[in-house]
Amino acid sequence: MKPFSFVFPGQGSQSVGMLDAWGDHPVVLEALKEASDALGEDVAKLIKDGPKEALALTTNTQPVMLVAAVAAYRVWMAETGVAPSAVAGHSLGEYSAMVAAGMLTLSQATPLVRFRAQAMQDAVPVGVGAMAAILGMDAARVIAGCADVTMGFGEGSAEVVEAVNFNDPAQTVIAGSKAAVEKACEVLKANGAKRALPLPVSAPFHSSLMKPAAEKLRERLESVEFSSPQIVLINNVDVAVEVDADRIRDALYRQAFGPVRWVECVQAIKARGLTAIVECGPGKVLAGMVKRIDPELHGMALLDPASLADVKNTLLGA
């Protein structure tokens, strides 16, 4: 058996019908019921029927991505019984990782991420903030370019743009006020970035504009009981392994307005001797990033019965 880790995706990989391939798998149905009971609404119907616009609302996206990722993980555990040696999550995916690690139950995590999503949406009205992916430019140059653009608006200005997701060596996501993000896209392209792609999101996630949301989240986290992790979890704000409940709460608070250090998370997984990294949940975004971060790593996706069979065969020889 190859030692391996699981990673969990964040917003952006959701799609209507994303759990259809699992059919009536009892473990998936159980996860959907648990999440639905915790929210008091039919999560299964929302995922199956959409519409796409409803699924794309942050307040819906975060809970449905959580339950879809946890469902896939539970199928893996039900069919193999072999836990990963470490877990991590990209942005929101950290909450899925926490459920996998036994730190939170799905019943705890579902309303918590719904609260987080609502706080984030309330912090910055739709249309005021923006995000964009900068491709083909070193992260340090993106950081410097964003700082120059922010300074260019003058002291005391509400316009701000920051590097917020370090996804792979040639892809950094920026976020902030709409005018500042648009200006940064122009400047970074002029400075040599291959592309600057606006992202279809409803808020400038992980930027300093999310601080009001983070303050609400910090208050909410005070009432959440965390269990001791059963699997090593590498968080994405500090690239650290925390076991103390107060330190976990603080990291989740800061994660809401701090950058996702994904390149470093993947490097930290490799440093533990884990060269097989499985993206657990809808989509294949993280699996692709793994290979771009380090060609020596083997990135795989587990999102349906066919990919489950592939991962089992690759990792377990079964």
PDB file of N, CA, C and O in Angstrom, residues 4-55:
ATOM      1  N   PHE A   4      -0.597   7.808   1.617  1.00  0.00           N
ATOM      2  CA  PHE A   4      -1.281   8.833   0.825  1.00  0.00           C
ATOM      3  C   PHE A   4      -1.948   9.866   1.710  1.00  0.00           C
ATOM      4  O   PHE A   4      -2.113   9.661   2.915  1.00  0.00           O
ATOM      5  N   SER A   5      -2.331  10.987   1.099  1.00  0.00           N
ATOM      6  CA  SER A   5      -3.097  12.015   1.796  1.00  0.00           C
ATOM      7  C   SER A   5      -4.349  12.321   0.992  1.00  0.00           C
ATOM      8  O   SER A   5      -4.417  12.045  -0.211  1.00  0.00           O
ATOM      9  N   PHE A   6      -5.334  12.887   1.668  1.00  0.00           N
ATOM     10  CA  PHE A   6      -6.553  13.356   1.008  1.00  0.00           C
ATOM     11  C   PHE A   6      -6.610  14.872   1.124  1.00  0.00           C
ATOM     12  O   PHE A   6      -6.282  15.426   2.185  1.00  0.00           O
ATOM     13  N   VAL A   7      -7.033  15.535   0.061  1.00  0.00           N
ATOM     14  CA  VAL A   7      -7.276  16.975   0.099  1.00  0.00           C
ATOM     15  C   VAL A   7      -8.692  17.242  -0.389  1.00  0.00           C
ATOM     16  O   VAL A   7      -9.247  16.467  -1.175  1.00  0.00           O
ATOM     17  N   PHE A   8      -9.256  18.346   0.085  1.00  0.00           N
ATOM     18  CA  PHE A   8     -10.677  18.616  -0.155  1.00  0.00           C
ATOM     19  C   PHE A   8     -10.863  19.983  -0.817  1.00  0.00           C
ATOM     20  O   PHE A   8     -10.285  20.978  -0.368  1.00  0.00           O
ATOM     21  N   PRO A   9     -11.680  20.035  -1.885  1.00  0.00           N
ATOM     22  CA  PRO A   9     -11.837  21.277  -2.655  1.00  0.00           C
ATOM     23  C   PRO A   9     -12.723  22.314  -1.982  1.00  0.00           C
ATOM     24  O   PRO A   9     -13.534  21.988  -1.107  1.00  0.00           O
ATOM     25  N   GLY A  10     -12.576  23.558  -2.429  1.00  0.00           N
ATOM     26  CA  GLY A  10     -13.407  24.651  -1.951  1.00  0.00           C
ATOM     27  C   GLY A  10     -14.460  25.035  -2.979  1.00  0.00           C
ATOM     28  O   GLY A  10     -14.840  24.224  -3.832  1.00  0.00           O
ATOM     29  N   GLN A  11     -14.911  26.273  -2.916  1.00  0.00           N
ATOM     30  CA  GLN A  11     -15.946  26.735  -3.835  1.00  0.00           C
ATOM     31  C   GLN A  11     -15.430  26.754  -5.270  1.00  0.00           C
ATOM     32  O   GLN A  11     -14.245  26.958  -5.515  1.00  0.00           O
ATOM     33  N   GLY A  12     -16.348  26.548  -6.204  1.00  0.00           N
ATOM     34  CA  GLY A  12     -16.008  26.617  -7.615  1.00  0.00           C
ATOM     35  C   GLY A  12     -16.139  25.289  -8.324  1.00  0.00           C
ATOM     36  O   GLY A  12     -16.293  25.248  -9.548  1.00  0.00           O
ATOM     37  N   SER A  13     -16.108  24.187  -7.572  1.00  0.00           N
ATOM     38  CA  SER A  13     -16.203  22.861  -8.199  1.00  0.00           C
ATOM     39  C   SER A  13     -17.620  22.300  -8.162  1.00  0.00           C
ATOM     40  O   SER A  13     -17.856  21.176  -8.599  1.00  0.00           O
ATOM     41  N   GLN A  14     -18.563  23.071  -7.647  1.00  0.00           N
ATOM     42  CA  GLN A  14     -19.940  22.581  -7.539  1.00  0.00           C
ATOM     43  C   GLN A  14     -20.614  22.528  -8.908  1.00  0.00           C
ATOM     44  O   GLN A  14     -20.305  23.306  -9.801  1.00  0.00           O
ATOM     45  N   SER A  15     -21.536  21.581  -9.068  1.00  0.00           N
ATOM     46  CA  SER A  15     -22.347  21.500 -10.288  1.00  0.00           C
ATOM     47  C   SER A  15     -23.649  20.777  -9.962  1.00  0.00           C
ATOM     48  O   SER A  15     -23.697  19.932  -9.062  1.00  0.00           O
ATOM     49  N   VAL A  16     -24.686  21.124 -10.680  1.00  0.00           N
ATOM     50  CA  VAL A  16     -25.976  20.461 -10.489  1.00  0.00           C
ATOM     51  C   VAL A  16     -25.818  18.980 -10.819  1.00  0.00           C
ATOM     52  O   VAL A  16     -25.222  18.607 -11.839  1.00  0.00           O
ATOM     53  N   GLY A  17     -26.316  18.123  -9.939  1.00  0.00           N
ATOM     54  CA  GLY A  17     -26.229  16.684 -10.167  1.00  0.00           C
ATOM     55  C   GLY A  17     -24.872  16.082  -9.856  1.00  0.00           C
ATOM     56  O   GLY A  17     -24.573  14.967 -10.274  1.00  0.00           O
ATOM     57  N   MET A  18     -24.050  16.799  -9.079  1.00  0.00           N
ATOM     58  CA  MET A  18     -22.672  16.335  -8.866  1.00  0.00           C
ATOM     59  C   MET A  18     -22.571  15.041  -8.058  1.00  0.00           C
ATOM     60  O   MET A  18     -21.499  14.426  -8.024  1.00  0.00           O
ATOM     61  N   LEU A  19     -23.659  14.600  -7.432  1.00  0.00           N
ATOM     62  CA  LEU A  19     -23.622  13.335  -6.704  1.00  0.00           C
ATOM     63  C   LEU A  19     -24.396  12.228  -7.413  1.00  0.00           C
ATOM     64  O   LEU A  19     -24.486  11.105  -6.899  1.00  0.00           O
ATOM     65  N   ASP A  20     -24.921  12.521  -8.599  1.00  0.00           N
ATOM     66  CA  ASP A  20     -25.769  11.546  -9.306  1.00  0.00           C
ATOM     67  C   ASP A  20     -25.058  10.223  -9.567  1.00  0.00           C
ATOM     68  O   ASP A  20     -25.676   9.149  -9.523  1.00  0.00           O
ATOM     69  N   ALA A  21     -23.768  10.283  -9.869  1.00  0.00           N
ATOM     70  CA  ALA A  21     -23.035   9.066 -10.222  1.00  0.00           C
ATOM     71  C   ALA A  21     -22.993   8.052  -9.086  1.00  0.00           C
ATOM     72  O   ALA A  21     -22.831   6.846  -9.328  1.00  0.00           O
ATOM     73  N   TRP A  22     -23.153   8.527  -7.858  1.00  0.00           N
ATOM     74  CA  TRP A  22     -23.151   7.605  -6.721  1.00  0.00           C
ATOM     75  C   TRP A  22     -24.455   6.820  -6.616  1.00  0.00           C
ATOM     76  O   TRP A  22     -24.543   5.857  -5.850  1.00  0.00           O
ATOM     77  N   GLY A  23     -25.480   7.252  -7.376  1.00  0.00           N
ATOM     78  CA  GLY A  23     -26.771   6.565  -7.332  1.00  0.00           C
ATOM     79  C   GLY A  23     -27.367   6.605  -5.937  1.00  0.00           C
ATOM     80  O   GLY A  23     -27.386   7.658  -5.293  1.00  0.00           O
ATOM     81  N   ASP A  24     -27.840   5.444  -5.469  1.00  0.00           N
ATOM     82  CA  ASP A  24     -28.447   5.361  -4.140  1.00  0.00           C
ATOM     83  C   ASP A  24     -27.478   4.761  -3.126  1.00  0.00           C
ATOM     84  O   ASP A  24     -27.876   4.001  -2.238  1.00  0.00           O
ATOM     85  N   HIS A  25     -26.221   5.086  -3.266  1.00  0.00           N
ATOM     86  CA  HIS A  25     -25.225   4.558  -2.316  1.00  0.00           C
ATOM     87  C   HIS A  25     -25.652   4.956  -0.902  1.00  0.00           C
ATOM     88  O   HIS A  25     -25.830   6.134  -0.603  1.00  0.00           O
ATOM     89  N   PRO A  26     -25.837   3.978  -0.020  1.00  0.00           N
ATOM     90  CA  PRO A  26     -26.376   4.281   1.316  1.00  0.00           C
ATOM     91  C   PRO A  26     -25.537   5.272   2.114  1.00  0.00           C
ATOM     92  O   PRO A  26     -26.079   6.078   2.877  1.00  0.00           O
ATOM     93  N   VAL A  27     -24.230   5.237   1.946  1.00  0.00           N
ATOM     94  CA  VAL A  27     -23.362   6.157   2.692  1.00  0.00           C
ATOM     95  C   VAL A  27     -23.576   7.594   2.236  1.00  0.00           C
ATOM     96  O   VAL A  27     -23.599   8.528   3.044  1.00  0.00           O
ATOM     97  N   VAL A  28     -23.771   7.778   0.923  1.00  0.00           N
ATOM     98  CA  VAL A  28     -24.028   9.114   0.382  1.00  0.00           C
ATOM     99  C   VAL A  28     -25.388   9.615   0.847  1.00  0.00           C
ATOM    100  O   VAL A  28     -25.523  10.779   1.267  1.00  0.00           O
ATOM    101  N   LEU A  29     -26.374   8.748   0.786  1.00  0.00           N
ATOM    102  CA  LEU A  29     -27.724   9.134   1.235  1.00  0.00           C
ATOM    103  C   LEU A  29     -27.725   9.510   2.718  1.00  0.00           C
ATOM    104  O   LEU A  29     -28.393  10.465   3.129  1.00  0.00           O
ATOM    105  N   GLU A  30     -26.950   8.781   3.499  1.00  0.00           N
ATOM    106  CA  GLU A  30     -26.865   9.071   4.937  1.00  0.00           C
ATOM    107  C   GLU A  30     -26.231  10.445   5.175  1.00  0.00           C
ATOM    108  O   GLU A  30     -26.689  11.211   6.028  1.00  0.00           O
ATOM    109  N   ALA A  31     -25.181  10.762   4.422  1.00  0.00           N
ATOM    110  CA  ALA A  31     -24.526  12.065   4.574  1.00  0.00           C
ATOM    111  C   ALA A  31     -25.470  13.199   4.187  1.00  0.00           C
ATOM    112  O   ALA A  31     -25.531  14.235   4.862  1.00  0.00           O
ATOM    113  N   LEU A  32     -26.216  13.006   3.112  1.00  0.00           N
ATOM    114  CA  LEU A  32     -27.175  14.022   2.670  1.00  0.00           C
ATOM    115  C   LEU A  32     -28.264  14.234   3.713  1.00  0.00           C
ATOM    116  O   LEU A  32     -28.674  15.367   3.978  1.00  0.00           O
ATOM    117  N   LYS A  33     -28.736  13.148   4.318  1.00  0.00           N
ATOM    118  CA  LYS A  33     -29.778  13.259   5.349  1.00  0.00           C
ATOM    119  C   LYS A  33     -29.234  13.996   6.577  1.00  0.00           C
ATOM    120  O   LYS A  33     -29.919  14.860   7.143  1.00  0.00           O
ATOM    121  N   GLU A  34     -28.006  13.677   6.952  1.00  0.00           N
ATOM    122  CA  GLU A  34     -27.396  14.319   8.122  1.00  0.00           C
ATOM    123  C   GLU A  34     -27.275  15.827   7.907  1.00  0.00           C
ATOM    124  O   GLU A  34     -27.587  16.625   8.796  1.00  0.00           O
ATOM    125  N   ALA A  35     -26.816  16.214   6.706  1.00  0.00           N
ATOM    126  CA  ALA A  35     -26.663  17.637   6.398  1.00  0.00           C
ATOM    127  C   ALA A  35     -28.024  18.325   6.309  1.00  0.00           C
ATOM    128  O   ALA A  35     -28.199  19.453   6.785  1.00  0.00           O
ATOM    129  N   SER A  36     -28.988  17.653   5.696  1.00  0.00           N
ATOM    130  CA  SER A  36     -30.332  18.222   5.559  1.00  0.00           C
ATOM    131  C   SER A  36     -30.982  18.434   6.919  1.00  0.00           C
ATOM    132  O   SER A  36     -31.600  19.479   7.176  1.00  0.00           O
ATOM    133  N   ASP A  37     -30.836  17.454   7.804  1.00  0.00           N
ATOM    134  CA  ASP A  37     -31.400  17.578   9.156  1.00  0.00           C
ATOM    135  C   ASP A  37     -30.741  18.738   9.908  1.00  0.00           C
ATOM    136  O   ASP A  37     -31.406  19.487  10.636  1.00  0.00           O
ATOM    137  N   ALA A  38     -29.441  18.904   9.712  1.00  0.00           N
ATOM    138  CA  ALA A  38     -28.711  19.958  10.428  1.00  0.00           C
ATOM    139  C   ALA A  38     -29.114  21.346   9.947  1.00  0.00           C
ATOM    140  O   ALA A  38     -29.138  22.304  10.732  1.00  0.00           O
ATOM    141  N   LEU A  39     -29.457  21.463   8.653  1.00  0.00           N
ATOM    142  CA  LEU A  39     -29.841  22.768   8.087  1.00  0.00           C
ATOM    143  C   LEU A  39     -31.348  23.006   8.088  1.00  0.00           C
ATOM    144  O   LEU A  39     -31.791  24.142   7.915  1.00  0.00           O
ATOM    145  N   GLY A  40     -32.098  21.934   8.206  1.00  0.00           N
ATOM    146  CA  GLY A  40     -33.554  22.066   8.132  1.00  0.00           C
ATOM    147  C   GLY A  40     -34.050  22.323   6.722  1.00  0.00           C
ATOM    148  O   GLY A  40     -35.070  22.985   6.515  1.00  0.00           O
ATOM    149  N   GLU A  41     -33.323  21.807   5.729  1.00  0.00           N
ATOM    150  CA  GLU A  41     -33.754  21.923   4.333  1.00  0.00           C
ATOM    151  C   GLU A  41     -33.219  20.743   3.542  1.00  0.00           C
ATOM    152  O   GLU A  41     -32.312  20.039   3.989  1.00  0.00           O
ATOM    153  N   ASP A  42     -33.780  20.523   2.363  1.00  0.00           N
ATOM    154  CA  ASP A  42     -33.431  19.350   1.560  1.00  0.00           C
ATOM    155  C   ASP A  42     -32.179  19.619   0.718  1.00  0.00           C
ATOM    156  O   ASP A  42     -32.267  20.127  -0.404  1.00  0.00           O
ATOM    157  N   VAL A  43     -31.029  19.260   1.268  1.00  0.00           N
ATOM    158  CA  VAL A  43     -29.765  19.480   0.569  1.00  0.00           C
ATOM    159  C   VAL A  43     -29.657  18.585  -0.661  1.00  0.00           C
ATOM    160  O   VAL A  43     -29.138  18.994  -1.707  1.00  0.00           O
ATOM    161  N   ALA A  44     -30.167  17.371  -0.558  1.00  0.00           N
ATOM    162  CA  ALA A  44     -30.102  16.435  -1.686  1.00  0.00           C
ATOM    163  C   ALA A  44     -30.829  16.994  -2.905  1.00  0.00           C
ATOM    164  O   ALA A  44     -30.336  16.902  -4.037  1.00  0.00           O
ATOM    165  N   LYS A  45     -31.999  17.595  -2.685  1.00  0.00           N
ATOM    166  CA  LYS A  45     -32.780  18.162  -3.795  1.00  0.00           C
ATOM    167  C   LYS A  45     -32.042  19.344  -4.426  1.00  0.00           C
ATOM    168  O   LYS A  45     -32.009  19.487  -5.653  1.00  0.00           O
ATOM    169  N   LEU A  46     -31.433  20.172  -3.598  1.00  0.00           N
ATOM    170  CA  LEU A  46     -30.688  21.318  -4.106  1.00  0.00           C
ATOM    171  C   LEU A  46     -29.536  20.859  -4.997  1.00  0.00           C
ATOM    172  O   LEU A  46     -29.307  21.410  -6.082  1.00  0.00           O
ATOM    173  N   ILE A  47     -28.815  19.818  -4.561  1.00  0.00           N
ATOM    174  CA  ILE A  47     -27.684  19.315  -5.348  1.00  0.00           C
ATOM    175  C   ILE A  47     -28.170  18.647  -6.628  1.00  0.00           C
ATOM    176  O   ILE A  47     -27.587  18.843  -7.701  1.00  0.00           O
ATOM    177  N   LYS A  48     -29.233  17.893  -6.532  1.00  0.00           N
ATOM    178  CA  LYS A  48     -29.712  17.126  -7.693  1.00  0.00           C
ATOM    179  C   LYS A  48     -30.366  18.014  -8.741  1.00  0.00           C
ATOM    180  O   LYS A  48     -30.129  17.870  -9.950  1.00  0.00           O
ATOM    181  N   ASP A  49     -31.195  18.964  -8.301  1.00  0.00           N
ATOM    182  CA  ASP A  49     -32.003  19.762  -9.230  1.00  0.00           C
ATOM    183  C   ASP A  49     -31.527  21.192  -9.431  1.00  0.00           C
ATOM    184  O   ASP A  49     -31.931  21.863 -10.378  1.00  0.00           O
ATOM    185  N   GLY A  50     -30.704  21.684  -8.521  1.00  0.00           N
ATOM    186  CA  GLY A  50     -30.264  23.071  -8.653  1.00  0.00           C
ATOM    187  C   GLY A  50     -31.399  24.038  -8.339  1.00  0.00           C
ATOM    188  O   GLY A  50     -32.129  23.846  -7.370  1.00  0.00           O
ATOM    189  N   PRO A  51     -31.608  25.080  -9.166  1.00  0.00           N
ATOM    190  CA  PRO A  51     -30.872  25.368 -10.406  1.00  0.00           C
ATOM    191  C   PRO A  51     -29.434  25.821 -10.142  1.00  0.00           C
ATOM    192  O   PRO A  51     -29.047  26.074  -9.001  1.00  0.00           O
ATOM    193  N   LYS A  52     -28.664  25.932 -11.215  1.00  0.00           N
ATOM    194  CA  LYS A  52     -27.252  26.308 -11.137  1.00  0.00           C
ATOM    195  C   LYS A  52     -27.064  27.606 -10.359  1.00  0.00           C
ATOM    196  O   LYS A  52     -26.132  27.739  -9.568  1.00  0.00           O
ATOM    197  N   GLU A  53     -27.981  28.569 -10.581  1.00  0.00           N
ATOM    198  CA  GLU A  53     -27.867  29.872  -9.922  1.00  0.00           C
ATOM    199  C   GLU A  53     -28.005  29.735  -8.408  1.00  0.00           C
ATOM    200  O   GLU A  53     -27.332  30.436  -7.649  1.00  0.00           O
ATOM    201  N   ALA A  54     -28.883  28.832  -7.974  1.00  0.00           N
ATOM    202  CA  ALA A  54     -29.060  28.623  -6.532  1.00  0.00           C
ATOM    203  C   ALA A  54     -27.833  27.947  -5.929  1.00  0.00           C
ATOM    204  O   ALA A  54     -27.380  28.291  -4.836  1.00  0.00           O
ATOM    205  N   LEU A  55     -27.277  27.011  -6.669  1.00  0.00           N
ATOM    206  CA  LEU A  55     -26.096  26.292  -6.198  1.00  0.00           C
ATOM    207  C   LEU A  55     -24.892  27.224  -6.104  1.00  0.00           C
ATOM    208  O   LEU A  55     -23.992  27.017  -5.297  1.00  0.00           O
TER     209      LEU A  55
END
